PDB file of C-alpha atoms in Angstrom:
ATOM      1  CA  MET A   1     -40.604  99.989  58.860  1.00 47.00           C
ATOM      2  CA  THR A   2     -38.366  96.805  59.255  1.00 47.00           C
ATOM      3  CA  ARG A   3     -36.546  98.299  62.237  1.00 49.00           C
ATOM      4  CA  VAL A   4     -40.007  98.885  64.014  1.00 47.00           C
ATOM      5  CA  VAL A   5     -40.992  95.287  63.281  1.00 48.00           C
ATOM      6  CA  LEU A   6     -37.834  93.874  64.658  1.00 42.00           C
ATOM      7  CA  GLY A   7     -38.007  96.062  67.688  1.00 48.00           C
ATOM      8  CA  GLY A   8     -41.330  94.943  68.443  1.00 51.00           C
ATOM      9  CA  LEU A   9     -40.398  91.240  68.132  1.00 43.00           C
ATOM     10  CA  LEU A  10     -37.584  91.891  70.517  1.00 40.00           C
ATOM     11  CA  ALA A  11     -39.655  93.708  73.027  1.00 45.00           C
ATOM     12  CA  THR A  12     -42.252  90.874  72.826  1.00 48.00           C
ATOM     13  CA  ALA A  13     -39.441  88.207  73.480  1.00 46.00           C
ATOM     14  CA  VAL A  14     -38.194  90.077  76.346  1.00 44.00           C
ATOM     15  CA  VAL A  15     -41.601  90.406  77.851  1.00 45.00           C
ATOM     16  CA  SER A  16     -42.209  86.630  77.287  1.00 47.00           C
ATOM     17  CA  LEU A  17     -38.884  85.588  78.938  1.00 44.00           C
ATOM     18  CA  VAL A  18     -39.597  87.830  82.064  1.00 44.00           C
ATOM     19  CA  SER A  19     -43.048  86.320  82.443  1.00 48.00           C
ATOM     20  CA  ALA A  20     -41.756  82.842  82.187  1.00 45.00           C
ATOM     21  CA  GLU A  21     -39.072  83.611  84.838  1.00 52.00           C
ATOM     22  CA  GLN A  22     -41.676  85.035  87.172  1.00 55.00           C
ATOM     23  CA  ALA A  23     -44.091  82.339  86.864  1.00 50.00           C
ATOM     24  CA  PRO A  24     -44.484  80.142  89.919  1.00 56.00           C
ATOM     25  CA  GLN A  25     -43.139  76.602  89.734  1.00 61.00           C
ATOM     26  CA  GLN A  26     -45.959  74.098  89.875  1.00 65.00           C
ATOM     27  CA  ALA A  27     -45.855  71.482  92.466  1.00 61.00           C
ATOM     28  CA  PRO A  28     -45.691  67.918  91.235  1.00 63.00           C
ATOM     29  CA  PRO A  29     -49.162  66.157  91.085  1.00 69.00           C
ATOM     30  CA  ALA A  30     -50.366  64.551  94.338  1.00 79.00           C
ATOM     31  CA  THR A  31     -50.655  61.103  93.095  1.00 83.00           C
ATOM     32  CA  GLY A  32     -49.098  59.024  96.091  1.00 90.00           C
ATOM     33  CA  LEU A  33     -50.874  56.161  97.790  1.00 95.00           C
ATOM     34  CA  ILE A  34     -50.588  54.626 101.128  1.00 97.00           C
ATOM     35  CA  ILE A  35     -52.533  51.434 102.206  1.00 97.00           C
ATOM     36  CA  GLY A  36     -51.903  49.673 105.457  1.00 97.00           C
ATOM     37  CA  ARG A  37     -53.346  47.914 108.402  1.00 97.00           C
ATOM     38  CA  VAL A  38     -53.576  48.416 112.251  1.00 98.00           C
ATOM     39  CA  THR A  39     -52.730  45.214 113.979  1.00 97.00           C
ATOM     40  CA  ASP A  40     -52.330  44.315 117.673  1.00 94.00           C
ATOM     41  CA  GLY A  41     -48.755  44.448 118.949  1.00 88.00           C
ATOM     42  CA  PRO A  42     -48.193  40.890 120.194  1.00 80.00           C
ATOM     43  CA  GLY A  43     -49.646  39.121 117.121  1.00 83.00           C
ATOM     44  CA  ASN A  44     -50.857  40.052 113.713  1.00 87.00           C
ATOM     45  CA  SER A  45     -54.729  40.270 114.375  1.00 94.00           C
ATOM     46  CA  PRO A  46     -56.373  43.206 112.925  1.00 96.00           C
ATOM     47  CA  VAL A  47     -57.628  45.929 115.349  1.00 96.00           C
ATOM     48  CA  THR A  48     -61.189  47.057 114.049  1.00 96.00           C
ATOM     49  CA  GLY A  49     -62.740  50.275 115.019  1.00 96.00           C
ATOM     50  CA  ALA A  50     -59.472  52.206 115.160  1.00 97.00           C
ATOM     51  CA  ILE A  51     -59.184  55.801 113.757  1.00 98.00           C
ATOM     52  CA  VAL A  52     -56.061  56.459 111.709  1.00 98.00           C
ATOM     53  CA  THR A  53     -54.626  59.930 111.303  1.00 98.00           C
ATOM     54  CA  LEU A  54     -52.059  60.982 108.503  1.00 98.00           C
ATOM     55  CA  SER A  55     -50.302  64.295 108.775  1.00 97.00           C
ATOM     56  CA  GLY A  56     -47.367  65.867 107.237  1.00 94.00           C
ATOM     57  CA  ALA A  57     -45.968  67.188 103.799  1.00 89.00           C
ATOM     58  CA  GLY A  58     -47.738  70.432 104.313  1.00 91.00           C
ATOM     59  CA  ILE A  59     -51.219  68.996 103.787  1.00 93.00           C
ATOM     60  CA  PRO A  60     -54.113  69.108 106.216  1.00 96.00           C
ATOM     61  CA  ALA A  61     -54.573  66.227 108.550  1.00 97.00           C
ATOM     62  CA  ARG A  62     -56.610  63.310 107.280  1.00 97.00           C
ATOM     63  CA  ARG A  63     -58.547  60.917 109.267  1.00 97.00           C
ATOM     64  CA  VAL A  64     -60.159  57.547 108.405  1.00 97.00           C
ATOM     65  CA  LEU A  65     -61.901  54.627 110.071  1.00 97.00           C
ATOM     66  CA  VAL A  66     -60.459  51.184 109.447  1.00 97.00           C
ATOM     67  CA  ASP A  67     -62.580  48.541 107.919  1.00 96.00           C
ATOM     68  CA  GLY A  68     -63.455  45.121 109.189  1.00 95.00           C
ATOM     69  CA  GLN A  69     -59.977  44.003 108.464  1.00 96.00           C
ATOM     70  CA  GLY A  70     -58.197  46.906 110.127  1.00 97.00           C
ATOM     71  CA  ARG A  71     -57.270  48.376 106.745  1.00 97.00           C
ATOM     72  CA  PHE A  72     -56.913  51.912 105.778  1.00 98.00           C
ATOM     73  CA  MET A  73     -55.977  53.829 102.541  1.00 97.00           C
ATOM     74  CA  PHE A  74     -54.951  57.576 101.822  1.00 97.00           C
ATOM     75  CA  THR A  75     -54.816  58.671  98.244  1.00 94.00           C
ATOM     76  CA  GLU A  76     -53.794  61.824  96.290  1.00 93.00           C
ATOM     77  CA  LEU A  77     -50.608  62.279  98.354  1.00 94.00           C
ATOM     78  CA  PRO A  78     -47.681  64.550  97.643  1.00 93.00           C
ATOM     79  CA  PRO A  79     -44.144  63.396  98.102  1.00 93.00           C
ATOM     80  CA  GLY A  80     -42.805  64.090 101.571  1.00 93.00           C
ATOM     81  CA  ALA A  81     -42.688  62.824 105.299  1.00 96.00           C
ATOM     82  CA  PHE A  82     -45.913  61.533 106.826  1.00 97.00           C
ATOM     83  CA  THR A  83     -46.819  60.632 110.364  1.00 97.00           C
ATOM     84  CA  ILE A  84     -49.459  57.801 110.858  1.00 98.00           C
ATOM     85  CA  ASN A  85     -51.077  57.570 114.172  1.00 98.00           C
ATOM     86  CA  ALA A  86     -54.021  55.233 115.316  1.00 98.00           C
ATOM     87  CA  THR A  87     -56.248  55.612 118.453  1.00 97.00           C
ATOM     88  CA  LYS A  88     -58.887  53.307 119.910  1.00 97.00           C
ATOM     89  CA  THR A  89     -60.387  53.088 123.479  1.00 94.00           C
ATOM     90  CA  GLY A  90     -58.683  50.388 125.578  1.00 92.00           C
ATOM     91  CA  PHE A  91     -55.466  50.723 123.334  1.00 94.00           C
ATOM     92  CA  LEU A  92     -52.174  52.642 123.840  1.00 94.00           C
ATOM     93  CA  ASP A  93     -51.928  55.057 120.878  1.00 94.00           C
ATOM     94  CA  GLY A  94     -50.169  53.390 117.921  1.00 96.00           C
ATOM     95  CA  THR A  95     -47.815  55.074 115.368  1.00 96.00           C
ATOM     96  CA  TYR A  96     -46.244  53.743 112.208  1.00 97.00           C
ATOM     97  CA  GLY A  97     -42.549  52.344 112.865  1.00 94.00           C
ATOM     98  CA  ARG A  98     -43.192  51.356 116.620  1.00 94.00           C
ATOM     99  CA  VAL A  99     -42.154  47.906 117.351  1.00 91.00           C
ATOM    100  CA  ARG A 100     -42.613  47.881 121.248  1.00 90.00           C
ATOM    101  CA  PRO A 101     -45.227  49.576 123.575  1.00 89.00           C
ATOM    102  CA  ASP A 102     -42.880  52.194 124.842  1.00 84.00           C
ATOM    103  CA  GLY A 103     -40.900  52.464 121.466  1.00 88.00           C
ATOM    104  CA  ALA A 104     -40.666  55.496 119.083  1.00 91.00           C
ATOM    105  CA  GLY A 105     -42.192  55.593 115.694  1.00 94.00           C
ATOM    106  CA  ARG A 106     -40.825  57.038 112.482  1.00 95.00           C
ATOM    107  CA  PRO A 107     -42.109  58.863 109.473  1.00 96.00           C
ATOM    108  CA  LEU A 108     -43.083  57.305 106.115  1.00 96.00           C
ATOM    109  CA  GLU A 109     -41.454  59.118 103.335  1.00 94.00           C
ATOM    110  CA  PRO A 110     -42.937  58.140  99.862  1.00 92.00           C
ATOM    111  CA  LYS A 111     -41.603  59.413  96.798  1.00 90.00           C
ATOM    112  CA  ALA A 112     -43.559  61.083  94.023  1.00 88.00           C
ATOM    113  CA  ASP A 113     -46.079  58.653  92.514  1.00 88.00           C
ATOM    114  CA  GLU A 114     -44.957  55.915  94.844  1.00 91.00           C
ATOM    115  CA  ARG A 115     -47.619  53.418  96.094  1.00 94.00           C
ATOM    116  CA  VAL A 116     -47.067  52.093  99.630  1.00 95.00           C
ATOM    117  CA  THR A 117     -49.218  48.986 100.294  1.00 94.00           C
ATOM    118  CA  ASP A 118     -47.726  47.534 103.355  1.00 94.00           C
ATOM    119  CA  ALA A 119     -47.744  50.335 106.071  1.00 96.00           C
ATOM    120  CA  VAL A 120     -48.314  48.499 109.394  1.00 96.00           C
ATOM    121  CA  VAL A 121     -49.480  50.419 112.572  1.00 97.00           C
ATOM    122  CA  ARG A 122     -49.209  48.224 115.803  1.00 96.00           C
ATOM    123  CA  MET A 123     -51.250  48.827 118.839  1.00 96.00           C
ATOM    124  CA  TRP A 124     -51.153  47.369 122.373  1.00 95.00           C
ATOM    125  CA  ARG A 125     -53.965  46.934 124.787  1.00 93.00           C
ATOM    126  CA  PHE A 126     -53.639  48.573 128.196  1.00 89.00           C
ATOM    127  CA  GLY A 127     -53.030  46.163 131.091  1.00 86.00           C
ATOM    128  CA  SER A 128     -53.981  46.032 134.579  1.00 89.00           C
ATOM    129  CA  ILE A 129     -52.789  44.611 138.106  1.00 89.00           C
ATOM    130  CA  SER A 130     -55.319  43.664 140.604  1.00 91.00           C
ATOM    131  CA  GLY A 131     -55.247  41.632 143.851  1.00 91.00           C
ATOM    132  CA  THR A 132     -55.777  41.798 147.721  1.00 92.00           C
ATOM    133  CA  VAL A 133     -53.664  42.935 150.459  1.00 91.00           C
ATOM    134  CA  THR A 134     -53.224  41.105 153.533  1.00 90.00           C
ATOM    135  CA  ASP A 135     -51.183  41.324 156.678  1.00 87.00           C
ATOM    136  CA  ASP A 136     -49.052  38.587 158.435  1.00 86.00           C
ATOM    137  CA  ALA A 137     -52.159  37.154 160.035  1.00 87.00           C
ATOM    138  CA  GLY A 138     -54.071  36.763 156.940  1.00 88.00           C
ATOM    139  CA  ASP A 139     -56.369  39.606 157.428  1.00 90.00           C
ATOM    140  CA  THR A 140     -57.295  42.057 154.585  1.00 91.00           C
ATOM    141  CA  VAL A 141     -55.671  45.541 154.958  1.00 89.00           C
ATOM    142  CA  PRO A 142     -58.095  48.302 153.664  1.00 91.00           C
ATOM    143  CA  TYR A 143     -57.187  51.770 152.525  1.00 90.00           C
ATOM    144  CA  MET A 144     -53.415  51.045 151.575  1.00 89.00           C
ATOM    145  CA  THR A 145     -52.111  52.785 148.531  1.00 89.00           C
ATOM    146  CA  GLY A 146     -50.041  50.459 146.304  1.00 87.00           C
ATOM    147  CA  GLN A 147     -47.752  51.614 143.424  1.00 89.00           C
ATOM    148  CA  ALA A 148     -46.422  50.020 140.440  1.00 88.00           C
ATOM    149  CA  PRO A 149     -43.028  50.946 139.440  1.00 89.00           C
ATOM    150  CA  SER A 150     -42.005  49.621 135.883  1.00 86.00           C
ATOM    151  CA  ARG A 151     -38.729  47.510 135.345  1.00 81.00           C
ATOM    152  CA  THR A 152     -36.645  49.198 132.832  1.00 79.00           C
ATOM    153  CA  VAL A 153     -33.043  49.342 131.615  1.00 76.00           C
ATOM    154  CA  VAL A 154     -31.231  52.589 132.655  1.00 77.00           C
ATOM    155  CA  ALA A 155     -27.585  53.013 131.649  1.00 80.00           C
ATOM    156  CA  GLY A 156     -27.323  49.348 130.868  1.00 81.00           C
ATOM    157  CA  ARG A 157     -28.634  48.142 134.259  1.00 84.00           C
ATOM    158  CA  TRP A 158     -32.325  47.076 135.433  1.00 82.00           C
ATOM    159  CA  GLN A 159     -33.910  49.623 137.539  1.00 84.00           C
ATOM    160  CA  LEU A 160     -37.349  50.271 138.867  1.00 83.00           C
ATOM    161  CA  THR A 161     -38.661  53.649 137.771  1.00 81.00           C
ATOM    162  CA  ASN A 162     -41.907  55.449 138.584  1.00 82.00           C
ATOM    163  CA  SER A 163     -44.659  54.633 136.158  1.00 80.00           C
ATOM    164  CA  GLY A 164     -47.142  56.994 137.730  1.00 82.00           C
ATOM    165  CA  ARG A 165     -49.680  54.259 138.213  1.00 84.00           C
ATOM    166  CA  SER A 166     -51.127  53.471 141.746  1.00 88.00           C
ATOM    167  CA  ALA A 167     -54.287  52.359 143.606  1.00 90.00           C
ATOM    168  CA  THR A 168     -55.843  52.313 146.987  1.00 91.00           C
ATOM    169  CA  THR A 169     -57.245  49.155 148.482  1.00 91.00           C
ATOM    170  CA  ASP A 170     -60.976  49.344 149.392  1.00 92.00           C
ATOM    171  CA  GLU A 171     -62.742  48.114 152.602  1.00 92.00           C
ATOM    172  CA  ARG A 172     -62.173  44.493 151.537  1.00 92.00           C
ATOM    173  CA  GLY A 173     -58.442  45.079 150.919  1.00 91.00           C
ATOM    174  CA  THR A 174     -58.752  44.608 147.207  1.00 93.00           C
ATOM    175  CA  TYR A 175     -57.197  46.974 144.534  1.00 91.00           C
ATOM    176  CA  ARG A 176     -56.938  47.481 140.790  1.00 92.00           C
ATOM    177  CA  ILE A 177     -54.124  49.415 138.895  1.00 90.00           C
ATOM    178  CA  SER A 178     -55.549  49.946 135.410  1.00 87.00           C
ATOM    179  CA  ARG A 179     -54.401  51.509 132.153  1.00 86.00           C
ATOM    180  CA  ILE A 180     -50.885  50.136 132.419  1.00 87.00           C
ATOM    181  CA  ILE A 181     -48.448  49.950 129.486  1.00 85.00           C
ATOM    182  CA  PRO A 182     -47.426  46.204 128.940  1.00 84.00           C
ATOM    183  CA  GLY A 183     -44.178  45.668 130.539  1.00 83.00           C
ATOM    184  CA  THR A 184     -42.794  44.266 133.802  1.00 85.00           C
ATOM    185  CA  TYR A 185     -43.721  45.834 136.924  1.00 87.00           C
ATOM    186  CA  ALA A 186     -43.136  45.427 140.699  1.00 86.00           C
ATOM    187  CA  LEU A 187     -46.043  45.968 143.263  1.00 86.00           C
ATOM    188  CA  VAL A 188     -44.876  48.305 146.285  1.00 87.00           C
ATOM    189  CA  ILE A 189     -47.207  48.862 149.223  1.00 83.00           C
ATOM    190  CA  THR A 190     -45.806  50.950 151.894  1.00 74.00           C
ATOM    191  CA  SER A 191     -47.271  50.497 155.521  1.00 69.00           C
ATOM    192  CA  LEU A 192     -46.345  52.962 158.210  1.00 62.00           C
ATOM    193  CA  ASN A 193     -47.106  51.722 161.719  1.00 60.00           C
ATOM    194  CA  SER A 194     -46.283  53.498 164.998  1.00 54.00           C
ATOM    195  CA  THR A 195     -45.478  51.781 168.235  1.00 55.00           C
ATOM    196  CA  MET A 196     -45.582  55.100 170.152  1.00 59.00           C
ATOM    197  CA  PRO A 197     -48.566  55.916 172.217  1.00 62.00           C
ATOM    198  CA  PRO A 198     -50.842  58.654 170.908  1.00 62.00           C
ATOM    199  CA  SER A 199     -49.655  61.183 173.585  1.00 61.00           C
TER     200      SER A 199
END
């Protein structure tokens, strides 16, 4: 009788050990917190009406609308790497870690139970270039196409690169190139005139 009891206890212990080994590891509790603000790039003024999206760390993307001070908050976050983006009409999309309009962002990586309270997402307004095209006699020139190449550093030297932005003058010779990323641009208008007779 004693052997039967010991055998049963041993079998129970073995089953319990196997069950414990096969039990899935529970993920740490999602108690992280991220609080931040959306500001304009050149200054520190809040950008109201922006939509902020948080994604990463294996969780579904979350979206919130900032308050009147440009503030946003995400709660119950697991540890991991998160990307924070902001969008608003009239602004270049913003992302956490970007310090210039054409720069790259970086992920925010809070640890377990960490509370981040100073996440800043900067946004820049689109710019525009407008004016009037005239010839050497001072007369306006209609229906001319102008391009705005950007001045950037390539291999340590300043060069003009195609920005993909252009516009055509109207019947009064005026033009407007819109949705331009803040930066330095040149205005190029090419005129093709022929002195050959039509024949």
